Amino acid sequence: MAGGVNENLARIFGEMAEMLEILGENAFRVRAYENLSRIFGNLERGAPEMLASGELEKQKGVGESSIAKVKEYTESGKIRAHEELKAKLPEGMLDLLKIPGFGPKKARAVWENLGIASLHELEEAARSGRLEELPGFAQKTEANILAGIELVKKNKGRFLWADAMHIIEPALKALAGHPATVKLEIAGSLRRRKETVKDADLVVSSENPAATADAFIEGMSPERVTARGDTKVSVLMPAGMAVDIRIVPAEDFPYALHHFTGSKEHNVAMRSRAQKLNRKMNEYGLFSIGRDGEEKRVECGSEQEIFKALGLDYIPPELREDMGEIEAAERGELPSLIEDAEVLGAVHVHTEYSDGHDTVPEMGAAAKALGFSYLVVCDHSRSAYYAGGLQVRDVKRQWREIDALNAEGGGIRFFKGIECDILPDGSLDYDEAVLAGFDCVIASVHSAFTLDEPAQTARIIAAVRNRYVDVIGHLTGRLLLQRDGYAVDVEAVLAACAEHGVAVEINGNPNRLDLDWRWVKRAKELGVRVVLASDAHMKGTIVHTFAAVGAARKGWLEKKDVLNALSADSFLRALRRNA
Ligand code: DGT
Ligand code: CA
Ligand code: ZN
């Protein structure tokens, strides 16, 4: 993992590109910073390490002045040119760009013409119809902007699970090997694997709380320390996320860990269960209450023992949402959740045939290195022209390459898949003869997002009915923190999938995690099987398969619910087309 520095550099360069564009600087410089942002976001190792070893200079697209900026950042945590740009713009300006479809050009227009420089000001102007005075701002734009502002408000202060995990890496590193550390765990929504989180919570038991607090702060190099006590330290990271650490005595650790893992709703339900058993539960312990009202702690050395003391099987953190887990634990009916290592096939990867970066054999080698035994290549189909969708002759060329690779037998089996567009009328993007030639067809919506719910639902169900469709890809099309999914009756689509033996994908791209885990639980109830997909566009992101595993666990899935937990042959046999 690259650690937080790369992400921060990517963010800083990205902000510089945005600010330059708002300021009306030349497009060439804007593009250059956009490229830098992308480069640092995708580095395979940490920028400081690559800087020290001289590799960074050799990185394509990284020139002398970028190297100087990286040095500045590693020494001071800041880049002067970035700070100078920030000083030229009003404080809330970049918030405007979080509105879907609202780019730097629009931001510049409202700032220059109407003096608008914050979400609040923009909202007022849109409500009062003032935006319409500007060229390019129709009434419809105003409505979209207002809807967009609502979305930004809803998402404000939330972070993708994967980003939050990156942000806390330095803390884990600083504390895991620290001599004062007795036990260390991630808690909160991050441990429960929520798709987005407000902040990160850590719980540590320590032989020396002050030393632990120091090590945490030093390791994180935060923007600000917002609280520093012996039992709790809070820091604010440059990306805007808070990280809280609770430091507790070793005997309190299991109770604190359970409490700060949450969810709040789960905790409430656990506490009322404790009460029914004449016990009391809080972050300091589980207590029995004697006849004289005297409280005595029930000593538990682990979370397992806490659950046991309440007559429950151990509830994995992912399930602690008060969605039936306590009842299931009482009856001994909790699922045995799917594990990373049980996933045998890497599914839904793009290659340089369409918009991926790497070749088919490179993706195969990377999947093999992760322990996968088969790879289902799924490039885009021809209507996805913006993503280099494959013409029929390219499909055939890829099939020949896959046949040749399988004949060579490089220790991983390749399957001929496709991420086939579902066209607006519900038909697929190739004719039957081509569709029949694939081993596996994942059908996805990439266009006409604005159909109304009945039309969108009918469109997707038409694809489900198509005998060549094996899997429905990213069913709702949501992009976390960016846009809601299209209007679709998920229940109806899942019911159709159950009827026709079509599987649904959990897309492991951290921005998607689509199908949402709440619906995954429902899919399982309906008997729909699930494919855990990476949607990788380069070698380095095949690991997103494991983000899909997280969502699958949160959706109560077991090995038997997951198609690509089957061996290569069984996977193939289990696909709808072969049923
Ligand atoms: P987040 O941060 O919004 O993504 O979600 P959480 O669940 O991490 O929430 P957070 O950070 O406010 O608190 C962490 C855990 O601490 C939470 O899941 C349960 C526990 N907790 C915090 N405040 C309360 C409370 O008022 N009542 C109860 N029962 N538990 C609480
Ligand atoms: Ca939290
Ligand atoms: Zn897609």
XYZ file of C-alpha atoms and ligand atoms in Angstrom:
612
model
C 0.000 0.000 0.000
C 1.172 3.446 -0.833
C 0.214 5.203 2.413
C -1.270 8.625 2.836
C 1.407 10.723 1.144
C 0.473 9.703 -2.377
C -3.187 10.449 -1.739
C -2.341 13.838 -0.298
C -0.131 14.702 -3.242
C -2.822 13.557 -5.653
C -5.350 15.704 -3.830
C -3.070 18.749 -3.715
C -2.194 18.556 -7.419
C -5.853 17.982 -8.254
C -6.839 21.067 -6.257
C -4.143 23.077 -8.007
C -5.567 22.096 -11.392
C -9.049 23.128 -10.252
C -7.890 26.424 -8.810
C -5.852 27.297 -11.881
C -8.858 26.624 -14.049
C -11.141 28.737 -11.874
C -8.572 31.508 -12.103
C -8.665 31.192 -15.889
C -5.041 30.089 -16.267
C -3.969 28.421 -19.448
C -5.323 24.992 -20.196
C -1.875 23.487 -20.623
C -0.899 24.137 -16.998
C -4.275 22.895 -15.795
C -3.815 19.668 -17.738
C -0.292 19.237 -16.365
C -1.526 19.296 -12.766
C -4.431 16.989 -13.585
C -1.894 14.536 -14.958
C 0.294 14.836 -11.872
C -2.718 14.176 -9.695
C -3.480 11.021 -11.623
C 0.136 9.877 -11.558
C 0.462 10.250 -7.782
C -2.916 8.646 -7.219
C -1.718 5.560 -9.070
C 1.890 5.177 -7.918
C 2.640 1.624 -6.936
C 4.745 2.617 -3.937
C 5.084 5.567 -1.603
C 6.326 8.800 -3.175
C 8.923 9.492 -0.420
C 10.441 6.063 -0.934
C 10.485 6.483 -4.714
C 11.960 9.941 -4.313
C 14.770 8.613 -2.124
C 15.595 5.774 -4.506
C 15.589 8.039 -7.551
C 12.713 6.138 -9.193
C 10.389 9.099 -9.020
C 12.553 11.130 -11.416
C 12.257 8.360 -13.959
C 8.476 8.230 -13.654
C 6.900 9.373 -16.888
C 5.270 12.800 -16.543
C 7.165 13.777 -13.388
C 9.529 16.655 -14.145
C 12.036 18.652 -12.127
C 9.517 21.113 -10.745
C 7.224 18.294 -9.607
C 10.154 16.625 -7.858
C 10.863 19.901 -6.062
C 7.228 20.064 -4.927
C 7.285 16.507 -3.645
C 10.449 17.347 -1.684
C 8.743 20.407 -0.257
C 5.792 18.282 0.764
C 7.859 15.574 2.429
C 9.783 18.217 4.385
C 6.971 20.549 5.421
C 3.684 18.808 4.688
C 2.788 21.687 2.376
C 3.508 22.945 -1.136
C 4.015 26.679 -1.457
C 2.483 27.005 -4.923
C -0.642 25.263 -3.585
C -0.858 27.581 -0.594
C -0.437 30.621 -2.854
C -3.271 29.509 -5.096
C -5.508 28.925 -2.088
C -4.818 32.478 -0.949
C -6.085 33.799 -4.285
C -9.526 32.199 -3.947
C -12.269 32.594 -1.352
C -12.339 29.830 1.231
C -15.418 27.839 0.146
C -14.791 28.029 -3.585
C -13.642 24.436 -4.119
C -16.764 23.135 -2.373
C -18.715 24.278 -5.420
C -16.904 21.702 -7.533
C -18.339 18.877 -5.464
C -21.702 19.533 -7.092
C -22.179 16.939 -9.848
C -21.761 18.557 -13.253
C -20.488 21.804 -11.756
C -16.939 22.266 -13.035
C -14.317 25.003 -12.686
C -15.755 26.915 -15.667
C -19.148 27.253 -14.022
C -17.495 28.142 -10.718
C -15.540 30.884 -12.450
C -18.698 32.176 -14.118
C -20.726 32.501 -10.903
C -17.776 33.963 -9.014
C -16.888 36.561 -11.637
C -20.403 37.612 -12.490
C -22.321 37.214 -9.258
C -19.583 37.146 -6.619
C -20.678 33.671 -5.513
C -17.975 31.773 -3.666
C -19.689 29.267 -1.390
C -22.329 26.547 -1.499
C -24.603 28.655 0.633
C -24.387 31.657 -1.701
C -24.888 29.451 -4.732
C -27.950 27.845 -3.186
C -29.502 31.234 -2.478
C -28.819 32.449 -5.983
C -30.319 29.293 -7.510
C -33.423 29.564 -5.340
C -34.005 33.166 -6.243
C -33.519 32.499 -9.952
C -30.483 34.744 -10.239
C -28.380 32.110 -11.984
C -30.599 32.194 -15.069
C -29.148 35.582 -15.911
C -25.857 33.886 -16.758
C -25.213 32.427 -20.191
C -25.283 28.627 -20.025
C -27.418 28.536 -16.860
C -30.915 27.513 -17.902
C -33.758 26.931 -15.476
C -33.004 23.232 -15.647
C -29.404 23.898 -14.615
C -30.704 25.685 -11.545
C -32.813 22.714 -10.554
C -29.856 20.380 -11.096
C -27.634 22.626 -9.022
C -30.109 22.635 -6.153
C -30.381 18.846 -6.259
C -26.588 18.664 -6.411
C -26.199 20.933 -3.397
C -28.529 18.655 -1.414
C -26.295 15.714 -2.308
C -23.144 17.604 -1.284
C -24.728 18.535 2.038
C -25.720 14.928 2.656
C -22.203 13.717 1.888
C -20.363 16.531 3.586
C -17.755 15.205 5.926
C -18.022 11.618 4.767
C -15.187 9.598 3.272
C -14.896 6.443 1.236
C -14.028 3.395 3.285
C -10.898 2.795 1.228
C -9.703 6.398 1.579
C -10.197 6.282 5.333
C -8.203 3.051 5.522
C -5.341 4.780 3.697
C -5.511 7.761 6.000
C -5.068 5.671 9.149
C -2.226 3.537 7.798
C 0.472 5.658 9.473
C -1.283 5.309 12.847
C -1.464 1.551 12.508
C 2.181 1.477 11.547
C 3.257 3.702 14.430
C 1.251 1.809 17.049
C 1.311 -1.821 15.916
C 4.972 -2.304 16.759
C 5.146 0.198 19.594
C 6.464 -1.178 22.917
C 3.596 0.396 24.906
C 0.896 -1.215 22.752
C -0.860 -4.238 24.226
C -3.803 -4.492 21.831
C -4.802 -2.379 18.871
C -7.951 -2.518 16.753
C -9.797 -0.395 14.265
C -13.328 0.320 15.563
C -16.371 2.305 14.404
C -17.912 2.235 10.974
C -14.531 1.443 9.455
C -14.412 -1.889 11.310
C -18.016 -2.558 10.356
C -17.026 -1.912 6.745
C -19.572 0.757 6.024
C -19.173 2.031 2.453
C -18.506 5.559 3.718
C -17.421 6.804 7.124
C -17.516 10.086 9.005
C -14.262 9.526 10.875
C -11.911 6.741 11.927
C -11.968 5.266 15.430
C -9.124 3.278 16.948
C -9.039 1.498 20.290
C -5.742 0.631 21.915
C -4.750 -0.771 25.265
C -1.438 0.554 26.392
C 1.106 0.180 29.157
C 1.974 3.831 28.736
C -0.932 6.005 27.550
C 1.161 9.156 27.223
C 3.720 7.411 25.023
C 0.906 5.920 22.944
C -0.687 9.334 22.475
C 2.656 10.812 21.404
C 3.381 7.981 18.989
C -0.078 8.314 17.467
C 0.241 12.056 16.932
C 3.761 11.825 15.598
C 2.866 8.967 13.262
C -0.138 10.760 11.817
C 1.439 14.217 11.314
C -2.047 15.731 11.433
C -3.194 19.135 10.319
C -4.344 19.783 13.888
C -4.625 17.972 17.216
C -8.171 18.658 18.363
C -8.098 16.779 21.679
C -5.314 15.299 23.722
C -6.075 13.503 26.954
C -4.872 10.312 28.579
C -7.824 8.307 27.342
C -8.719 10.015 24.102
C -6.776 11.763 21.373
C -8.391 13.295 18.289
C -6.609 14.619 15.249
C -7.777 16.253 12.068
C -6.018 15.027 8.941
C -5.232 17.217 5.909
C -7.938 15.513 3.855
C -10.462 16.813 6.419
C -11.126 13.546 8.215
C -10.872 13.190 11.985
C -9.188 10.197 13.587
C -10.051 9.385 17.213
C -8.097 7.015 19.372
C -9.321 5.669 22.716
C -6.581 4.519 25.067
C -7.804 2.084 27.705
C -6.403 -0.288 30.337
C -5.957 -3.861 29.057
C -8.858 -5.214 31.198
C -11.267 -2.718 29.625
C -10.217 -3.366 26.049
C -12.915 -5.845 24.921
C -15.754 -3.710 26.287
C -14.337 -0.515 24.803
C -13.733 -2.232 21.483
C -17.282 -3.527 21.374
C -18.725 -0.159 22.375
C -16.746 1.916 19.894
C -17.314 -0.557 17.087
C -21.026 0.119 17.293
C -23.216 0.561 15.527
C -25.177 2.729 17.884
C -28.281 0.732 16.970
C -26.509 -2.561 17.650
C -25.278 -1.225 20.997
C -28.756 -0.150 22.009
C -30.112 -3.602 21.189
C -27.260 -5.277 23.065
C -27.866 -3.112 26.094
C -31.525 -3.943 26.203
C -30.656 -7.610 25.907
C -28.280 -7.211 28.867
C -31.043 -5.524 30.832
C -33.406 -8.405 30.233
C -30.754 -10.660 31.741
C -30.521 -8.308 34.709
C -27.218 -6.948 33.524
C -25.843 -3.624 32.513
C -23.529 -2.895 29.619
C -21.435 0.118 28.675
C -17.991 0.984 27.330
C -16.398 0.051 30.680
C -17.853 -3.364 31.078
C -20.670 -5.825 31.363
C -22.023 -5.852 34.903
C -24.242 -8.211 36.806
C -26.561 -6.544 39.271
C -26.945 -8.239 42.633
C -30.121 -8.295 44.707
C -28.778 -5.410 46.769
C -28.271 -3.468 43.545
C -24.542 -3.933 43.715
C -22.797 -4.056 40.331
C -20.104 -6.585 39.609
C -18.203 -6.705 36.356
C -18.436 -9.926 34.376
C -14.794 -10.296 33.385
C -14.392 -10.893 29.661
C -11.024 -11.247 27.960
C -12.402 -10.801 24.456
C -15.467 -9.708 22.527
C -16.243 -13.414 22.059
C -16.645 -13.741 25.818
C -18.907 -10.702 26.014
C -21.281 -12.186 23.467
C -21.082 -15.543 25.198
C -21.945 -13.992 28.553
C -25.116 -12.697 26.919
C -25.969 -16.076 25.461
C -24.943 -15.144 21.934
C -22.641 -16.527 19.270
C -19.856 -14.175 18.231
C -21.236 -11.502 15.895
C -18.678 -10.335 13.309
C -18.354 -6.518 13.200
C -19.769 -6.294 9.673
C -23.127 -7.583 10.919
C -23.504 -5.207 13.857
C -26.184 -2.989 12.378
C -29.193 -4.237 14.342
C -30.512 -5.951 11.255
C -31.382 -9.255 12.853
C -27.871 -10.273 13.931
C -28.671 -10.533 17.633
C -31.683 -12.772 17.030
C -29.634 -14.931 14.638
C -26.772 -15.136 17.155
C -29.214 -16.237 19.848
C -30.541 -19.036 17.649
C -27.067 -20.083 16.508
C -27.959 -19.119 12.952
C -25.366 -16.529 12.055
C -23.866 -17.002 8.602
C -20.316 -18.202 8.257
C -19.158 -15.167 6.300
C -17.192 -15.461 3.073
C -13.436 -14.903 3.448
C -10.969 -13.266 1.053
C -9.108 -16.532 0.528
C -12.297 -18.323 -0.523
C -12.641 -16.227 -3.655
C -10.939 -18.170 -6.418
C -11.759 -16.177 -9.530
C -10.917 -12.571 -10.404
C -13.930 -11.329 -12.323
C -14.658 -8.236 -14.391
C -11.279 -6.810 -15.326
C -10.640 -4.418 -18.183
C -7.547 -4.607 -20.356
C -5.901 -2.379 -22.949
C -8.377 -3.803 -25.464
C -10.810 -1.253 -24.036
C -10.007 1.343 -21.356
C -7.720 -0.735 -19.122
C -3.993 -0.013 -18.773
C -2.551 -3.508 -18.880
C -2.536 -6.447 -21.258
C -4.501 -9.670 -20.839
C -1.418 -11.682 -19.787
C -0.314 -8.903 -17.408
C -3.706 -8.929 -15.719
C -3.517 -12.729 -15.568
C -0.100 -12.687 -13.930
C -1.269 -10.093 -11.395
C -4.397 -12.125 -10.569
C -2.292 -15.251 -10.193
C 0.094 -13.430 -7.854
C -2.903 -12.598 -5.651
C -3.772 -16.281 -5.481
C -6.633 -16.386 -7.973
C -6.892 -19.462 -10.165
C -8.959 -17.927 -12.952
C -9.542 -14.538 -14.532
C -12.713 -13.439 -16.293
C -11.702 -10.698 -18.723
C -14.591 -8.280 -19.213
C -13.764 -5.363 -21.461
C -16.376 -2.848 -22.581
C -18.714 -3.578 -25.463
C -18.897 -1.508 -28.616
C -21.474 1.100 -27.590
C -19.192 2.229 -24.783
C -17.174 4.124 -27.392
C -15.855 6.600 -24.795
C -14.264 3.620 -23.039
C -12.839 2.020 -26.165
C -15.618 -0.565 -26.378
C -14.747 -3.607 -28.478
C -15.896 -4.035 -32.060
C -16.700 -7.606 -33.014
C -13.306 -8.028 -34.713
C -11.582 -6.958 -31.455
C -13.668 -9.432 -29.514
C -12.519 -12.194 -31.847
C -8.911 -11.050 -31.614
C -9.163 -11.191 -27.813
C -10.704 -14.648 -27.943
C -7.761 -15.867 -30.026
C -5.325 -14.398 -27.542
C -7.178 -16.013 -24.645
C -7.221 -19.393 -26.407
C -3.477 -19.104 -26.968
C -2.840 -18.144 -23.345
C -4.929 -21.049 -22.087
C -3.071 -23.406 -24.412
C 0.213 -22.195 -22.931
C -1.120 -22.853 -19.442
C 0.555 -20.138 -17.382
C -0.947 -21.262 -14.094
C -4.101 -19.222 -14.385
C -7.138 -19.919 -16.522
C -8.603 -17.155 -18.667
C -12.301 -16.854 -19.422
C -13.796 -14.866 -22.274
C -16.069 -12.379 -20.625
C -17.522 -9.032 -21.573
C -19.088 -6.122 -19.749
C -21.871 -5.733 -22.262
C -23.853 -2.503 -22.376
C -27.569 -2.777 -21.839
C -28.852 -0.434 -24.540
C -31.643 2.003 -23.627
C -34.276 -0.323 -25.091
C -33.056 -3.246 -23.000
C -31.325 -5.065 -25.847
C -27.686 -6.059 -25.678
C -24.767 -4.605 -27.540
C -23.894 -7.602 -29.800
C -25.997 -10.037 -31.745
C -26.687 -13.517 -30.471
C -23.942 -15.224 -32.429
C -21.324 -13.075 -30.710
C -22.965 -13.256 -27.285
C -23.030 -17.037 -27.517
C -19.270 -17.104 -27.970
C -18.467 -15.634 -24.569
C -17.940 -17.727 -21.464
C -19.571 -15.085 -19.292
C -21.595 -11.947 -20.017
C -21.924 -9.209 -17.418
C -24.604 -6.755 -18.535
C -24.374 -3.164 -17.284
C -26.072 0.175 -17.783
C -23.711 2.935 -18.952
C -26.147 5.288 -20.711
C -29.618 6.819 -20.466
C -29.350 7.216 -16.699
C -32.319 9.546 -16.637
C -35.030 7.100 -17.729
C -37.863 7.072 -15.225
C -38.124 4.199 -12.795
C -40.582 1.997 -14.706
C -38.597 2.398 -17.936
C -35.204 1.837 -16.299
C -36.528 -1.203 -14.460
C -38.094 -2.658 -17.609
C -34.855 -2.044 -19.490
C -32.742 -3.959 -16.972
C -35.280 -6.757 -16.601
C -35.252 -7.166 -20.383
C -31.521 -7.830 -20.080
C -32.115 -10.279 -17.229
C -34.492 -12.178 -19.516
C -31.880 -12.394 -22.271
C -30.566 -15.942 -22.206
C -26.988 -14.794 -22.775
C -26.823 -12.611 -19.691
C -25.124 -14.280 -16.742
C -24.579 -11.375 -14.365
C -25.985 -7.865 -13.896
C -23.124 -5.417 -13.316
C -23.226 -2.483 -10.835
C -27.009 -2.683 -10.662
C -27.839 0.859 -9.496
C -24.996 2.841 -11.084
C -24.344 4.843 -7.941
C -21.038 6.605 -7.370
C -20.527 7.013 -3.648
C -20.360 10.643 -2.509
C -20.800 11.733 -6.149
C -24.131 10.642 -7.524
C -27.086 8.526 -6.520
C -27.902 5.555 -8.671
C -30.444 5.785 -11.445
C -34.092 5.298 -10.592
C -34.669 1.557 -10.580
C -36.875 -0.898 -8.702
C -34.097 -3.042 -7.268
C -36.530 -5.485 -5.668
C -38.153 -6.174 -9.031
C -34.802 -6.651 -10.765
C -33.621 -9.026 -8.041
C -36.840 -11.006 -8.298
C -36.282 -11.323 -12.050
C -32.684 -12.420 -11.455
C -33.927 -15.101 -9.073
C -36.460 -16.292 -11.630
C -33.945 -16.522 -14.480
C -30.858 -17.718 -12.611
C -28.961 -14.517 -13.256
C -26.343 -13.458 -10.720
C -25.727 -9.922 -9.477
C -22.365 -8.283 -9.171
C -20.917 -6.568 -6.161
C -18.614 -4.146 -7.904
C -15.578 -3.683 -5.650
C -14.534 -0.312 -7.022
C -14.417 1.706 -3.765
C -16.525 4.425 -5.399
C -19.250 1.962 -6.300
C -19.661 -0.983 -3.928
C -22.758 -1.598 -5.989
C -24.912 -3.624 -5.295
C -25.211 -2.028 -1.870
C -24.807 -4.477 1.038
C -28.340 -3.788 2.263
C -29.673 -5.088 -1.044
C -27.145 -7.924 -1.049
C -28.839 -9.289 2.062
C -32.143 -9.149 0.209
C -30.646 -10.797 -2.889
C -29.557 -13.689 -0.725
C -33.027 -14.013 0.769
C -34.426 -14.195 -2.762
C -31.889 -16.854 -3.715
C -29.895 -14.694 -6.124
C -26.239 -15.594 -6.311
C -23.528 -12.997 -6.300
C -20.276 -12.366 -8.173
C -17.542 -10.439 -6.362
C -15.909 -8.268 -9.006
C -12.975 -5.863 -9.015
C -13.841 -3.838 -12.130
C -10.057 -3.347 -12.260
C -8.683 -1.151 -15.012
C -5.071 -1.932 -14.074
C -3.097 -4.669 -12.349
C -2.957 -2.792 -9.076
C -6.705 -2.686 -8.563
C -7.557 -6.370 -8.901
C -7.361 -6.179 -5.085
C -10.675 -4.323 -5.199
C -12.139 -7.828 -5.299
C -11.545 -7.779 -1.549
C -13.541 -4.577 -1.153
C -16.389 -6.521 -2.738
C -15.747 -9.292 -0.198
C -16.235 -6.690 2.544
C -19.596 -5.665 1.127
C -20.526 -9.328 0.696
C -19.748 -10.020 4.347
C -21.787 -7.008 5.339
C -24.604 -8.464 3.242
C -24.446 -11.762 5.210
C -22.998 -13.784 2.312
C -21.372 -17.140 2.749
C -19.095 -19.017 0.403
C -22.023 -20.867 -1.117
C -23.706 -17.615 -2.138
C -20.755 -16.481 -4.228
C -20.248 -17.784 -7.762
C -16.565 -16.956 -8.018
C -15.863 -18.839 -4.815
C -16.363 -21.911 -7.011
C -13.490 -23.584 -8.841
C -13.047 -22.570 -12.484
C -15.038 -25.492 -13.892
C -17.841 -25.193 -11.370
C -18.018 -21.444 -11.893
C -18.518 -21.965 -15.593
C -21.162 -24.629 -15.035
C -23.013 -22.435 -12.568
C -23.466 -19.556 -14.989
C -26.959 -19.077 -16.301
C -26.025 -19.821 -19.901
C -24.930 -23.321 -18.920
C -27.839 -24.103 -16.641
P -19.510 7.147 11.438
O -18.321 7.649 12.193
O -20.629 8.114 11.366
O -19.145 6.637 10.113
O -20.110 5.891 12.257
P -19.603 5.258 13.622
O -20.460 4.090 13.895
O -18.142 5.021 13.587
O -19.985 6.374 14.688
P -19.116 7.218 15.718
O -17.738 7.455 15.225
O -19.934 8.408 16.040
O -19.059 6.335 17.014
C -18.348 5.121 17.050
C -19.126 4.112 17.848
O -19.205 4.534 19.211
C -20.553 3.973 17.409
O -20.693 3.089 16.332
C -21.179 3.449 18.666
C -20.439 4.144 19.751
N -21.195 5.330 20.162
C -20.878 6.619 19.949
N -21.804 7.425 20.444
C -22.753 6.645 20.986
C -23.983 6.874 21.652
O -24.403 8.004 21.852
N -24.690 5.792 22.066
C -24.238 4.526 21.849
N -24.974 3.491 22.250
N -23.106 4.254 21.222
C -22.358 5.304 20.799
Ca -16.622 6.700 13.315
Zn -19.267 -0.719 -15.895
